[in-house]
Coordinates of C-alpha atoms in Angstrom, one line a residue:
M1384 CA -12.5 -11.5 -12.5
I1385 CA -12.0 -7.7 -12.7
E1386 CA -15.0 -5.7 -11.4
P1387 CA -16.9 -3.4 -13.8
G1388 CA -15.8 0.2 -13.6
S1389 CA -12.3 -0.7 -12.5
R1390 CA -9.3 1.2 -13.8
Y1391 CA -7.5 -0.6 -16.6
V1392 CA -4.2 0.7 -18.0
A1393 CA -2.8 -0.6 -21.3
L1394 CA 0.9 -0.2 -21.9
G1395 CA 2.9 -1.1 -25.0
S1396 CA 4.0 -0.5 -28.6
S1397 CA 2.2 -0.8 -31.9
F1398 CA 1.2 -4.4 -31.5
A1399 CA -1.0 -3.1 -28.7
A1400 CA -1.9 0.3 -30.2
G1401 CA -3.2 -1.1 -33.4
P1402 CA -2.1 1.3 -36.2
G1403 CA -4.1 0.8 -39.4
I1404 CA -7.2 -0.5 -37.6
D1405 CA -10.1 1.9 -37.9
P1406 CA -11.1 4.0 -36.0
I1407 CA -7.8 5.6 -35.1
V1408 CA -8.4 7.6 -31.9
H1409 CA -4.9 9.0 -31.4
R1410 CA -3.1 9.5 -34.7
P1411 CA 0.4 10.3 -33.4
A1412 CA 0.4 7.1 -31.4
G1413 CA -1.3 5.1 -34.2
R1414 CA -3.8 4.0 -31.5
S1415 CA -7.0 2.3 -32.6
G1416 CA -10.3 2.4 -30.9
R1417 CA -10.5 -1.3 -31.7
N1418 CA -7.2 -2.5 -30.3
Y1419 CA -7.3 -5.3 -27.8
A1420 CA -7.3 -3.0 -24.8
H1421 CA -10.5 -1.3 -26.0
L1422 CA -12.1 -4.7 -26.8
V1423 CA -11.2 -6.1 -23.4
A1424 CA -12.4 -2.9 -21.6
A1425 CA -15.7 -3.1 -23.4
E1426 CA -16.1 -6.8 -22.4
F1427 CA -15.8 -6.1 -18.7
G1428 CA -17.0 -2.5 -18.6
L1429 CA -13.7 -1.2 -17.4
E1430 CA -12.4 2.4 -17.2
L1431 CA -9.7 2.3 -19.8
V1432 CA -6.5 4.4 -19.8
D1433 CA -4.8 3.4 -23.0
V1434 CA -1.3 4.9 -23.3
T1435 CA 0.0 2.4 -25.9
Y1436 CA 2.1 4.1 -28.5
S1437 CA 3.6 2.9 -31.8
G1438 CA 7.3 2.8 -31.8
A1439 CA 7.6 2.5 -28.0
T1440 CA 10.4 0.6 -26.5
T1441 CA 10.5 -0.7 -22.9
A1442 CA 12.4 2.5 -22.0
H1443 CA 9.4 4.5 -23.2
V1444 CA 7.2 2.4 -20.9
L1445 CA 9.6 2.7 -17.9
D1446 CA 11.2 6.2 -17.8
T1447 CA 11.7 7.9 -21.2
P1448 CA 9.2 10.3 -22.8
Q1449 CA 8.1 9.6 -26.4
D1450 CA 7.3 12.6 -28.5
D1451 CA 5.1 14.7 -26.2
A1452 CA 3.9 11.7 -24.1
P1453 CA 5.3 11.0 -20.7
P1454 CA 6.7 7.5 -19.8
Q1455 CA 3.7 5.1 -20.0
L1456 CA 4.1 3.9 -16.4
A1457 CA 3.0 7.4 -15.2
A1458 CA -0.6 6.2 -16.0
V1459 CA -0.5 3.4 -13.5
T1460 CA -2.0 4.6 -10.2
P1461 CA -2.6 2.8 -6.9
D1462 CA -6.3 2.2 -7.8
T1463 CA -5.4 0.4 -11.1
A1464 CA -6.9 -3.1 -11.2
L1465 CA -5.6 -4.3 -14.5
V1466 CA -2.5 -3.7 -16.5
T1467 CA -1.6 -5.3 -19.9
I1468 CA 1.9 -5.0 -21.4
T1469 CA 3.0 -5.6 -25.0
A1470 CA 6.5 -4.2 -25.5
G1471 CA 10.1 -5.2 -26.3
G1472 CA 9.9 -5.8 -30.0
N1473 CA 11.2 -2.3 -30.8
D1474 CA 14.1 -2.9 -28.4
L1475 CA 15.3 -5.5 -30.9
E1476 CA 14.1 -3.6 -34.0
Y1477 CA 12.1 -6.8 -34.7
I1478 CA 9.4 -5.4 -37.0
G1479 CA 11.9 -2.7 -38.3
T1480 CA 14.3 -5.4 -39.4
F1481 CA 11.6 -7.4 -41.1
S1482 CA 10.2 -4.3 -42.8
R1483 CA 13.6 -2.9 -43.9
G1484 CA 14.7 -6.3 -45.3
S1485 CA 11.5 -6.7 -47.2
M1486 CA 11.7 -3.2 -48.6
L1487 CA 15.3 -3.5 -49.7
N1488 CA 14.7 -6.9 -51.3
T1489 CA 11.7 -5.4 -53.1
L1490 CA 13.8 -2.5 -54.3
A1491 CA 16.6 -4.8 -55.3
K1492 CA 14.5 -6.6 -57.9
P1493 CA 14.5 -3.7 -60.4
A1494 CA 18.1 -3.0 -59.3
T1495 CA 19.1 -6.4 -60.9
L1496 CA 18.7 -4.6 -64.2
L1497 CA 21.8 -2.7 -63.2
G1498 CA 23.6 -5.9 -62.2
R1499 CA 23.5 -8.4 -59.4
R1500 CA 26.4 -6.7 -57.6
V1501 CA 24.2 -3.6 -57.2
A1502 CA 21.2 -5.6 -56.0
N1503 CA 23.3 -7.6 -53.5
R1504 CA 24.6 -4.4 -52.0
I1505 CA 21.1 -3.2 -51.4
R1506 CA 20.1 -6.5 -49.8
A1507 CA 23.2 -6.6 -47.6
R1508 CA 22.2 -3.5 -45.5
V1509 CA 20.1 -5.5 -43.0
S1510 CA 21.4 -7.8 -40.3
Y1511 CA 18.8 -10.3 -39.0
L1512 CA 20.9 -11.7 -36.1
K1513 CA 20.8 -10.6 -32.5
D1514 CA 22.9 -12.0 -29.7
D1515 CA 21.8 -13.6 -26.4
A1516 CA 22.6 -10.4 -24.5
E1517 CA 20.1 -8.4 -26.4
Y1518 CA 17.3 -10.9 -25.7
Q1519 CA 18.3 -11.0 -22.0
A1520 CA 18.1 -7.2 -21.9
V1521 CA 14.5 -7.4 -23.1
T1522 CA 13.7 -10.1 -20.5
D1523 CA 15.2 -7.9 -17.8
S1524 CA 13.4 -4.8 -19.0
L1525 CA 10.0 -6.6 -19.2
T1526 CA 10.6 -8.0 -15.7
N1527 CA 11.4 -4.5 -14.5
V1528 CA 8.2 -3.2 -16.0
V1529 CA 6.2 -5.8 -14.1
E1530 CA 8.0 -5.0 -10.9
Q1531 CA 7.4 -1.2 -11.4
V1532 CA 3.7 -1.8 -12.1
R1533 CA 3.3 -3.9 -9.0
E1534 CA 5.1 -1.2 -6.9
R1535 CA 2.7 1.5 -8.2
A1536 CA -0.5 -0.7 -8.1
P1537 CA 0.0 -3.5 -5.6
R1538 CA -3.5 -5.0 -6.2
A1539 CA -3.4 -4.9 -10.0
R1540 CA -3.6 -7.9 -12.1
I1541 CA -0.7 -7.8 -14.5
V1542 CA -0.8 -9.5 -17.9
L1543 CA 2.1 -9.7 -20.3
V1544 CA 0.7 -10.1 -23.9
D1545 CA 3.3 -11.2 -26.4
Y1546 CA 3.4 -10.6 -30.2
L1547 CA 1.2 -12.2 -32.8
T1548 CA 3.2 -14.6 -35.1
L1549 CA 4.2 -13.2 -38.4
V1550 CA 6.2 -16.1 -39.9
G1551 CA 4.5 -19.4 -39.4
P1552 CA 4.5 -22.9 -41.0
S1553 CA 2.6 -21.7 -44.0
T1554 CA 4.7 -18.6 -44.7
R1555 CA 6.6 -19.1 -48.0
P1556 CA 9.8 -17.1 -48.7
R1557 CA 9.7 -15.0 -51.8
L1558 CA 6.0 -15.7 -52.3
D1559 CA 4.3 -14.6 -49.1
V1560 CA 7.0 -12.3 -47.9
P1561 CA 9.9 -10.7 -49.9
L1562 CA 12.6 -12.5 -48.0
N1563 CA 14.7 -15.4 -49.2
E1564 CA 15.1 -18.9 -47.7
E1565 CA 18.1 -17.8 -45.6
Q1566 CA 16.5 -14.5 -44.3
L1567 CA 13.1 -15.7 -43.3
P1568 CA 14.1 -18.3 -40.7
S1569 CA 16.2 -15.6 -39.0
V1570 CA 13.1 -13.5 -38.5
A1571 CA 11.2 -16.5 -37.1
M1572 CA 14.1 -17.1 -34.7
M1573 CA 13.9 -13.5 -33.5
A1574 CA 10.2 -13.9 -32.9
D1575 CA 10.7 -17.1 -30.9
S1576 CA 13.4 -15.5 -28.8
L1577 CA 11.1 -12.5 -28.1
A1578 CA 8.3 -14.9 -27.1
A1579 CA 10.8 -16.6 -24.7
A1580 CA 11.7 -13.3 -23.2
F1581 CA 8.0 -12.7 -22.4
A1582 CA 7.7 -16.1 -20.8
K1583 CA 10.8 -15.6 -18.7
A1584 CA 9.7 -12.2 -17.6
A1585 CA 6.2 -13.4 -16.7
A1586 CA 7.7 -16.2 -14.6
A1587 CA 10.2 -14.0 -12.9
G1588 CA 7.7 -11.2 -12.1
G1589 CA 4.7 -13.4 -11.3
A1590 CA 2.6 -11.9 -14.0
D1591 CA 0.0 -13.7 -16.2
L1592 CA 1.2 -14.5 -19.7
V1593 CA -1.0 -14.4 -22.9
A1594 CA 1.0 -16.3 -25.5
A1595 CA -0.5 -14.7 -28.6
S1596 CA 2.6 -16.0 -30.5
A1597 CA 1.7 -19.6 -29.9
A1598 CA -2.0 -19.1 -30.5
S1599 CA -1.4 -17.5 -33.9
R1600 CA 1.1 -19.8 -35.5
D1601 CA -1.6 -21.1 -37.9
H1602 CA -2.7 -17.6 -38.6
A1603 CA 0.6 -16.2 -39.8
I1604 CA 1.3 -14.5 -43.2
G1605 CA 0.4 -16.8 -46.0
S1606 CA -2.2 -18.7 -44.0
P1607 CA -5.9 -18.9 -45.1
E1608 CA -6.9 -16.5 -42.3
P1609 CA -3.9 -14.3 -41.3
W1610 CA -4.1 -12.3 -38.2
T1611 CA -1.4 -9.9 -39.4
T1612 CA -0.8 -7.8 -42.5
A1613 CA 1.7 -8.6 -45.2
F1614 CA 4.3 -6.4 -46.8
T1615 CA 3.4 -3.5 -49.1
L1616 CA 5.1 -0.3 -50.3
R1617 CA 1.7 1.4 -50.5
P1618 CA 1.1 4.1 -47.8
P1619 CA -1.4 3.2 -45.1
G1620 CA -4.9 4.4 -45.9
M1621 CA -4.0 5.0 -49.6
L1622 CA -4.7 2.7 -52.6
G1623 CA -5.4 -0.2 -50.3
G1624 CA -2.2 0.2 -48.3
V1625 CA -1.9 -1.1 -44.7
V1626 CA 0.7 -0.9 -41.9
P1627 CA 2.9 -3.8 -42.9
Y1628 CA 3.6 -6.6 -40.5
H1629 CA 1.1 -5.6 -37.8
P1630 CA -2.1 -7.0 -36.4
N1631 CA -5.2 -6.7 -38.6
A1632 CA -8.7 -6.4 -37.1
A1633 CA -9.1 -10.1 -36.9
G1634 CA -5.8 -10.5 -35.1
M1635 CA -6.6 -7.8 -32.6
R1636 CA -9.9 -9.4 -31.9
A1637 CA -8.2 -12.8 -31.4
V1638 CA -5.7 -11.2 -28.9
A1639 CA -8.5 -9.6 -27.1
D1640 CA -10.3 -12.9 -26.8
L1641 CA -7.1 -14.5 -25.4
V1642 CA -6.8 -11.8 -22.8
I1643 CA -10.5 -12.1 -21.9
D1644 CA -10.2 -15.9 -21.5
T1645 CA -7.2 -15.4 -19.2
L1646 CA -9.0 -12.9 -17.0
K1647 CA -12.1 -15.1 -16.7
A1648 CA -10.0 -18.3 -15.9

């Protein structure tokens, strides 16, 4: 158990930051005051230092500034008692690939009026496949993050929190998401390989693992109670628009509960 008042540093990308979940406390980062870090900190009465930032890669966590923000690891100090990490998806352009493919397929529908050749050219601009070396690079980077955190804060509890599932058993191609029967499984394969990278990094670095991906399979897009948002072309905050393919408030609460259960175990 983490003692009340302890320093808690949250590292990661948008699946940790919570863009689109009110209230937004840091707009450039898309950081929500109701992301899982804030909910966990409130549960245990921790001193939260939340440096999660939408669009962050593992390089932004390790050693590369993002916008005007220093590398996220700079927030980890010797007195840090807890560190959570959710990053790696942007290294693979996981959500970016899903979003671009969905947007291009949506735009290709009216383009069919100009001919199927034009529509197919639009759809062909996205590659959904990654090779094993790219997944291994994410595993290595996450392992490095864990090692660097441990070096900076030897007594900290380190928790790797992977990504909520977007494509699950109930997600229907063309109906729930604007991808076809060939494209959708490729996105699911990318998600599975990303989850495997987290598991390998946790094992290699001796960190705790919160497998949000496994816990959320029955809460994917198209399920009765999804924990993530679906695709839309409407801008966030306008006309009912949301940040596509990201945790919603229920999903962020669910991730927080998984982290809380892990810390109490």
